[in-house]
Coordinates of C-alpha atoms in Angstrom, one line a residue:
Chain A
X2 CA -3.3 10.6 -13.6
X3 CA -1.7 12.4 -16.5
X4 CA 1.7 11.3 -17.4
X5 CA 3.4 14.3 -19.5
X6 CA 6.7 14.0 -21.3
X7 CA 7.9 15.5 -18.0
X8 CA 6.9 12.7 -16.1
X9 CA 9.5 10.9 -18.4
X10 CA 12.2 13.2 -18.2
X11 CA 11.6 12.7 -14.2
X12 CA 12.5 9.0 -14.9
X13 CA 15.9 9.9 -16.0
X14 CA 17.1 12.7 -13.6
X15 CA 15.2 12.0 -10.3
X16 CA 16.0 9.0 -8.3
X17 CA 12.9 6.9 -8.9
X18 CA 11.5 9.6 -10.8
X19 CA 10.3 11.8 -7.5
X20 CA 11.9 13.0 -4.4
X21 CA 9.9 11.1 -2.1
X22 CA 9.3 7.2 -3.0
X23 CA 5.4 7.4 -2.3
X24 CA 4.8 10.4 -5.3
X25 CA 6.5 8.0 -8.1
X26 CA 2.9 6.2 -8.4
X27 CA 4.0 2.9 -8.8
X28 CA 2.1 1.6 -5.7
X29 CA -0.8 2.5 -8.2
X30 CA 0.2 0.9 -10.8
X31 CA 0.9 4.5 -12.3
X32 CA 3.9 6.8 -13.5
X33 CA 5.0 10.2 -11.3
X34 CA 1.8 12.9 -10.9
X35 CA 3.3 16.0 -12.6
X36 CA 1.9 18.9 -10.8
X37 CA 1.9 22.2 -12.6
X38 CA -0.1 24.4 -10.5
X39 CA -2.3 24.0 -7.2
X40 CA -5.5 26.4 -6.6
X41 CA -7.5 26.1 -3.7
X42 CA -9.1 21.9 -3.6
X43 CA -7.7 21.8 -7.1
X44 CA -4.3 20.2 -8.6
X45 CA -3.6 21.1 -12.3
X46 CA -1.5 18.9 -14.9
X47 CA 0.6 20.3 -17.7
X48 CA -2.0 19.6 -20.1
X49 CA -4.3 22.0 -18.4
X50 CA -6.4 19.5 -16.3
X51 CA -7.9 19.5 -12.8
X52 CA -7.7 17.3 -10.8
X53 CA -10.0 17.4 -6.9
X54 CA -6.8 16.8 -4.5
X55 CA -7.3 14.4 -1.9
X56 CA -3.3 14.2 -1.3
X57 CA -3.1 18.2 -0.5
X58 CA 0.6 17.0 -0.3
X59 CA 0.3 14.1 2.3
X60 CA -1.4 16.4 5.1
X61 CA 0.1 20.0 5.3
X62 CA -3.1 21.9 3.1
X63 CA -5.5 22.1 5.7
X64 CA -6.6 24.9 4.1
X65 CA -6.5 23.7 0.1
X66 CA -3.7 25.0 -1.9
X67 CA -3.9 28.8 -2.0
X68 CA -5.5 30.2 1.6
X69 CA -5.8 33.7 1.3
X70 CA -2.9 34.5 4.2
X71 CA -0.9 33.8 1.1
X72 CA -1.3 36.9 -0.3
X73 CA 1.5 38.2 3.1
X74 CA 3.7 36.2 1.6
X75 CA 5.9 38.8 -0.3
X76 CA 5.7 41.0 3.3
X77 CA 7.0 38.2 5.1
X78 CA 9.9 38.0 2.2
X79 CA 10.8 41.2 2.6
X80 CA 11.8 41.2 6.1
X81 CA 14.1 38.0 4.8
X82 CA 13.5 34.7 5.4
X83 CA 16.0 32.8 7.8
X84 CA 18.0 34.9 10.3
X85 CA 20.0 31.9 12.6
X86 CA 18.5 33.7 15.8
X87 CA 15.6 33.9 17.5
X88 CA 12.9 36.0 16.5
X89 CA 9.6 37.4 18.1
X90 CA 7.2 35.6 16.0
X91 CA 9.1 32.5 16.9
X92 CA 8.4 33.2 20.5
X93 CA 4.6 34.1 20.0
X94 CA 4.0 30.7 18.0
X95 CA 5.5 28.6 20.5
X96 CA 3.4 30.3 23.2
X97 CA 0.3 30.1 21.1
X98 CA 1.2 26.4 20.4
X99 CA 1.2 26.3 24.2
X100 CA -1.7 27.6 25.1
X101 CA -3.7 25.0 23.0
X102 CA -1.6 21.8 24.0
X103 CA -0.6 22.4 27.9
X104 CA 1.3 19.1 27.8
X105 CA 4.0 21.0 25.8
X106 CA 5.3 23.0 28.8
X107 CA 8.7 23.6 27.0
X108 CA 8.9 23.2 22.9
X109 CA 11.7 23.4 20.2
X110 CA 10.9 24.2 16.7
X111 CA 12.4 22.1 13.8
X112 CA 12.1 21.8 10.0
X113 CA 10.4 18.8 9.5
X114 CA 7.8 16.5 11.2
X115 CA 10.6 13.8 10.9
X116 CA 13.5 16.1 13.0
X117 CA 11.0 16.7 15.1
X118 CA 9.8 13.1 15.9
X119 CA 14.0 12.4 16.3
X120 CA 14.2 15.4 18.5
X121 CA 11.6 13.5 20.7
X122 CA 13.3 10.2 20.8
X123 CA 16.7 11.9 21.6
X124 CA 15.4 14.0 24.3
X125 CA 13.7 10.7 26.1
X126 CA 16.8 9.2 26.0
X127 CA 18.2 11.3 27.0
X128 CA 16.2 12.3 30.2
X129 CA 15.8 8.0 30.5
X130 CA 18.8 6.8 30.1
X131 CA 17.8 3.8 28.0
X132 CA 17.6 4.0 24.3
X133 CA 14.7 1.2 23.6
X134 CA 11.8 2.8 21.9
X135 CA 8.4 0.7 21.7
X136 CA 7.0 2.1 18.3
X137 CA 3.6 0.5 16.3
X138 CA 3.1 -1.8 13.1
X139 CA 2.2 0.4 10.7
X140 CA 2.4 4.1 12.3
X141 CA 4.2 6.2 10.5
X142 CA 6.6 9.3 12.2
X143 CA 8.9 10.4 9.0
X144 CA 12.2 9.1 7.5
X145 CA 14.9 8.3 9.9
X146 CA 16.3 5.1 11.0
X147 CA 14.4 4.1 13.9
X148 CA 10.9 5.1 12.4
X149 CA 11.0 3.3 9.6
X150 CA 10.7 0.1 10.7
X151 CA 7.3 -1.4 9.7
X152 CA 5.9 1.8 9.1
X153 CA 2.9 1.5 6.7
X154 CA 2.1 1.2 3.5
X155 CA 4.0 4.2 2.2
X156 CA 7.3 3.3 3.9
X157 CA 8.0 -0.2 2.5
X158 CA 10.9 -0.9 0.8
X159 CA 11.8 -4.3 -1.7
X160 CA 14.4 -5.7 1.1
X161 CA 14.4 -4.3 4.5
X162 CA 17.5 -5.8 4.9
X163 CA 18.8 -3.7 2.3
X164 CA 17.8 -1.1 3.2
X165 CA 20.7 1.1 5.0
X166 CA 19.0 1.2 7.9
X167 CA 21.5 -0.2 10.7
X168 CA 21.1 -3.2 12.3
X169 CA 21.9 -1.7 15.9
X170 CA 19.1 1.2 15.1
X171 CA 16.7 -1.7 14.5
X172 CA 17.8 -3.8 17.5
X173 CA 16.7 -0.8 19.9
X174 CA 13.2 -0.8 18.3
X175 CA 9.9 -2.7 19.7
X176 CA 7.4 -3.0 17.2
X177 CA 3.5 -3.7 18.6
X178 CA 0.9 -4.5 17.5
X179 CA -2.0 -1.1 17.4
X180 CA -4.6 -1.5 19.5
X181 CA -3.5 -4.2 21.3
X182 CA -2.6 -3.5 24.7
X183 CA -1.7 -8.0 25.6
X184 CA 0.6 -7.4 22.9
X185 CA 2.4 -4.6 24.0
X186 CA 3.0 -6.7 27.9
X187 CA 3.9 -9.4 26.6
X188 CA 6.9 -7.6 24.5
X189 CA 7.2 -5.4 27.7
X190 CA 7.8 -8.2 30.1
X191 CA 11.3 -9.1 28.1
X192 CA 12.1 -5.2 27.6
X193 CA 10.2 -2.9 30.0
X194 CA 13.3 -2.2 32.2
X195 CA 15.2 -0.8 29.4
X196 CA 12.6 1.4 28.2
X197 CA 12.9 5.2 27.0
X198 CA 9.5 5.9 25.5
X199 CA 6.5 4.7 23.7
X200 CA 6.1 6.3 20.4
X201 CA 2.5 6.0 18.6
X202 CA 0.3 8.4 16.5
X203 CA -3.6 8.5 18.2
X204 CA -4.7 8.1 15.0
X205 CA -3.3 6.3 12.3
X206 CA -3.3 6.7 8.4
X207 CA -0.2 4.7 6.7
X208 CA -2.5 1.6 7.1
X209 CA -5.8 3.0 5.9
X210 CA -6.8 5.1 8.7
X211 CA -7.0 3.2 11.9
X212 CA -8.6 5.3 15.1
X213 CA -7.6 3.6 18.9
X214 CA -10.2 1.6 20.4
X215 CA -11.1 2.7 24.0
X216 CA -8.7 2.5 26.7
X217 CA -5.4 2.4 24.6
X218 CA -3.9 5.5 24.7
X219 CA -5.1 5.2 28.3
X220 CA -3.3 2.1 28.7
X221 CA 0.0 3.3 27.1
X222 CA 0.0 6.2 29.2
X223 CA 0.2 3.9 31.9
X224 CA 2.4 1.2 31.3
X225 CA 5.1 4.1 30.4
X226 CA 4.7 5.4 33.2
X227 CA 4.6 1.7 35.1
X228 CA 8.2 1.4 32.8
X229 CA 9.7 4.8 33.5
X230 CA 9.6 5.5 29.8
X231 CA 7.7 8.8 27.8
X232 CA 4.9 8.6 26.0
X233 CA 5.3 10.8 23.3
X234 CA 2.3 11.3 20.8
X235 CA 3.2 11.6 17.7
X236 CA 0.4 14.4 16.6
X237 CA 2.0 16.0 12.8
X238 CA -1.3 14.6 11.2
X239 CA -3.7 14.5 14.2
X240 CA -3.1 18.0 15.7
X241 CA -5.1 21.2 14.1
X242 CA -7.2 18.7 11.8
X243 CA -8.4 17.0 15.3
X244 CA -8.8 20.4 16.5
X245 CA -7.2 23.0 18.0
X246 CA -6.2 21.0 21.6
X247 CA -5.2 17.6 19.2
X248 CA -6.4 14.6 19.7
X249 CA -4.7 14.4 23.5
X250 CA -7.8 17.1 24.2
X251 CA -10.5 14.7 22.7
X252 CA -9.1 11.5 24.8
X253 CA -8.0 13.3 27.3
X254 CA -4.5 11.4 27.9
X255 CA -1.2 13.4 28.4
X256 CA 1.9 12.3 26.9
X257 CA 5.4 13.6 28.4
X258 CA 6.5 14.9 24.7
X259 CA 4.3 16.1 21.4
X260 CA 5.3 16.2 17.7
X261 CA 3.6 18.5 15.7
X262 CA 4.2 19.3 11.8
X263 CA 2.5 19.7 8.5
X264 CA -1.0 21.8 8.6
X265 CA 1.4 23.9 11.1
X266 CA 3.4 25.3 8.4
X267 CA 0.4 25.4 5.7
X268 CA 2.6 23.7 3.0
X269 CA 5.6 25.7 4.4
X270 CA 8.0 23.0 6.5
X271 CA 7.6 23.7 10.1
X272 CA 7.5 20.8 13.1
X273 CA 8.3 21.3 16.6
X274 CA 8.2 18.7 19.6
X275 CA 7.7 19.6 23.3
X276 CA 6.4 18.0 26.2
X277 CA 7.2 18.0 30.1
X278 CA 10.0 21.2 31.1
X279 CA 12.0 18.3 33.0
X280 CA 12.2 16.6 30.1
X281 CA 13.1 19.5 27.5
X282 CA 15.8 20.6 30.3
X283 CA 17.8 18.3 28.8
X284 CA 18.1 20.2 25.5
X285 CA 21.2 22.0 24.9
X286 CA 22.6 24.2 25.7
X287 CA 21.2 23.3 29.3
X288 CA 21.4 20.0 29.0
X289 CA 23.5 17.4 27.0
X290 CA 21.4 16.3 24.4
X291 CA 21.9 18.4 20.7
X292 CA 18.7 18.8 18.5
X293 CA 19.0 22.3 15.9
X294 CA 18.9 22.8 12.8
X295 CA 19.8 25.9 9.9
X296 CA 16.3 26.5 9.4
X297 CA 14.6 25.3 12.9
X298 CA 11.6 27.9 13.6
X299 CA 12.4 29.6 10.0
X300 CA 11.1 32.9 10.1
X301 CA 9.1 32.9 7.1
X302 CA 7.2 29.5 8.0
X303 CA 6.8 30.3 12.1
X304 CA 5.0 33.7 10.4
X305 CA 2.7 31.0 8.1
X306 CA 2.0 28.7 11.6
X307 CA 0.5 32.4 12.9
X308 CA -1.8 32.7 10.1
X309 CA -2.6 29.1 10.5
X310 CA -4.0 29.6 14.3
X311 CA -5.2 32.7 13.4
X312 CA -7.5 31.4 11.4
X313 CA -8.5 28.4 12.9
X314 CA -9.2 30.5 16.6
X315 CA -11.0 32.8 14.1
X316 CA -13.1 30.3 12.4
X317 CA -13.5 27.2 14.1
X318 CA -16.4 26.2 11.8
X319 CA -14.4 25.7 9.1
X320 CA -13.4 22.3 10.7
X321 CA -16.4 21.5 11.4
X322 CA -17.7 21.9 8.0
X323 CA -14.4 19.9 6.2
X324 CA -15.3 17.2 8.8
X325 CA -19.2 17.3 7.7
X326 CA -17.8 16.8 3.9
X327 CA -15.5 13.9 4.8
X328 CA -18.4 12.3 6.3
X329 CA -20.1 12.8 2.9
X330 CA -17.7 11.7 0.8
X331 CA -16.8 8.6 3.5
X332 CA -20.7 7.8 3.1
X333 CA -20.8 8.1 -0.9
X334 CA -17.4 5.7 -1.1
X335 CA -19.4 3.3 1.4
X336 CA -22.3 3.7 -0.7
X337 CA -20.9 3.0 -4.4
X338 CA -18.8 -0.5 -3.4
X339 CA -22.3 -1.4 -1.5
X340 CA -24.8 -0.9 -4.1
X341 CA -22.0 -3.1 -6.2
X342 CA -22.0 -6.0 -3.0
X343 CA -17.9 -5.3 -3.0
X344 CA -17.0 -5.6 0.4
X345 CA -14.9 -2.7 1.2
X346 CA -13.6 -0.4 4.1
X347 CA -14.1 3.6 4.3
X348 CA -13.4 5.1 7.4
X349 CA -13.5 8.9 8.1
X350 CA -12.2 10.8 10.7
X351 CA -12.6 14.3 11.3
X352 CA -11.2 16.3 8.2
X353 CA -8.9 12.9 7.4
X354 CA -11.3 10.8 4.8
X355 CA -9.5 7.2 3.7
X356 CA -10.7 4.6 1.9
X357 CA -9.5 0.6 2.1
X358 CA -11.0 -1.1 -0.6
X359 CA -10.8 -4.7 -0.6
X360 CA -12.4 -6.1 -3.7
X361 CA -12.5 -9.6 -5.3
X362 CA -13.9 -11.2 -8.3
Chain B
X30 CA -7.1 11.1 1.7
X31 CA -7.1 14.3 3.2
X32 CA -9.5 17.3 2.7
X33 CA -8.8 20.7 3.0
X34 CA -11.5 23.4 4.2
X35 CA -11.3 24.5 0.3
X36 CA -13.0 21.3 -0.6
X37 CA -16.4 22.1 -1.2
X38 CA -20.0 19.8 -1.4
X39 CA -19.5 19.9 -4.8
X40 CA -16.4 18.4 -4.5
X41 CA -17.1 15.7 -2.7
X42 CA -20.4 15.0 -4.6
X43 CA -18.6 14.9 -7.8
X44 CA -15.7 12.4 -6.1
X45 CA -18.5 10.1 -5.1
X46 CA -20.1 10.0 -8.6
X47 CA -17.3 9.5 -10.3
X48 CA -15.7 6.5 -8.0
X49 CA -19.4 5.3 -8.4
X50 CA -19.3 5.4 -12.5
X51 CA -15.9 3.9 -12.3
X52 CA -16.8 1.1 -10.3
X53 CA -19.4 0.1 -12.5
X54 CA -17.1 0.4 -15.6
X55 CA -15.1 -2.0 -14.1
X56 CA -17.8 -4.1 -13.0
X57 CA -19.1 -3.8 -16.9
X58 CA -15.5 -5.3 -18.0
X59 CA -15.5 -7.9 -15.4
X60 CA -12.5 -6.6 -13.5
X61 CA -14.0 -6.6 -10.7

């Protein structure tokens, strides 16, 4: 990592030196990353080096730093960028995102993976009536109260108790164990009747990347529905990089409600939740329950999430070649800590690569 | 660590070695 004299200045103007704790590099030992310039794989550093990017900002590059639909992006300027109504692409986006993930009957745009994940949680309480949510050690679903309650590696804090997050907020939350379905009865036996949803990412990658065992997502699906509470899959990393249908096609369990962000913008912020049209009735102005936004379904970035499907319905190889690689790089991590006999732990999945090396003298 | 349909074999290949070469260094210096 190169630490430039703006990396410094960072130190003195930025709260922690970066706008988001988990860029200030201290969990590596290191100083804030200064970025300069992306190009495709590539990140540059003011003193002209490059770097191979394996952060391609926390998720949202599915397609590197610089995919060609780029070049529109002074067309798309031009017709302005935020309008505070709806507009056509927004309607042709949400019907595309439709037509690959069925389970989201009805769906609401909003800025951010993390509005969108608080959408979710409003609406089921909405529709439920109950405002428990039974969330997982170690998922992650953005920055707001309830979700960041043991929430992975990137999420901890120096005192929880400290850490502004109100006490009521973390009195409605149920924290499981992943994976472990004995776990989640036995905290559902004391709970169950107050239940609005279960909240879980298929996949998880705040605690080295940890896929479901068999029969999981299976069993959540139905003890919410055995609880009257929603499952809602939280799919901001898992969706598009799982595939076009998410990874609620490739196990083949419906959730009542969806979040989907980051590669959906490509780099551009853009989430949007959905799920069952009983449940999304309850939006405003039909129903009660208020999620919007300034710049929900932003013009500009609903035009990007186009291009995005575009070219994935265009080129579905092109997944299936980045998951090849992360298979190959996976292999040559495993490979490098073995021929050294440090025990270690790489797992890959799909265009997601993570390594977990544990290493002692 | 996430890849991008950018990232080429070379890429990765290059990624491997050097986390290979830097594992040895640190073997070499006995921090690890």
């Amino acid at each position: 990592m190169s630490v430039v004299p703006v990396a410094t200045a960072a130190l003195d103007t930025l709260a922690g030196g970066s706008s988001s704790p988990v860029r200030a590099g201290r969990r590596v030992g290191g100083q804030p990353f200064v970025c300069v310039r992306g190009e495709g794989p590539y990140a540059f550093d003011g003193d002209g080096r490059r770097y191979v990017d394996y952060v391609m900002a926390y998720g949202p590059l599915l397609f590197g730093h610089t995919p060609p639909f780029l070049r529109d992006l002074d067309a798309l300027a031009a017709r302005g960028v935020v309008y505070g109504s709806t507009a056509p692409d927004e309607l042709a986006l949400a019907e595309r995102i439709r037509a690959h993930l069925p389970s989201m009957e009805r769906l609401r745009f909003a800025t951010t993976g993390s509005e969108a994940v608080q959408g979710a949680v409003r609406v089921a309480r909405a529709f439920t009536g109950c405002d428990r949510v039974l969330k997982f050690a170690g998922n992650y679903h953005g920055h707001f109260d309830l979700a960041l309650q043991d929430a992975g590696a990137s999420a901890e804090t120096s005192d929880a108790r400290r850490s502004g997050i109100p006490r009521a907020v973390v009195d409605d939350l149920v924290v499981a164990r992943y994976n472990d379905l004995d776990d989640i009865d036995r905290l559902l036996a004391h709970c169950g009747d107050r239940l609005a949803a279960i909240l879980v990412e298929p996949i998880c990658g705040n605690m080295g990347l940890v896929e479901t065992v068999p029969g999981f997502l299976e069993g959540l699906r139905e003890r919410a529905t055995r609880h009257g509470a929603l499952l809602i899959f939280d799919e901001i990393i898992t969706w598009l990089r799982l595939g076009l249908g998410g990874a609620q096609a490739r196990v083949g369990v419906t959730p009542d409600l969806t979040t989907v962000g980051k590669t959906l913008g490509a780099g551009f912020p853009l989430g949007a939740f959905g799920g069952r049209a009983d449940v999304m009735a309850m939006l405003a102005p039909d129903g009660p329950c208020f999620t919007g936004g300034t710049h929900a379904g932003m013009p500009f970035a609903v035009a990007l999430g186009l291009r995005v499907l575009d070219t994935l319905e265009r080129e579905p190889e092109l997944l299936i070649e980045t998951e090849r690689r992360a298979r190959s790089l996976a292999d040559g991590i495993r490979t490098a800590f073995s021929e050294l006999k440090l025990p270690s732990t790489t797992r890959c999945a799909t265009a997601a690569s993570c390594c977990r090396p544990r290493t002692t003298r | 660590m996430f890849l991008s349909t950018a990232h080429g074999d070379d890429d990765v290949a290059h990624t491997a070695r050097a986390i290979e070469d830097s594992l040895y260094e640190l073997r070499s210096k006995g921090t690890i």
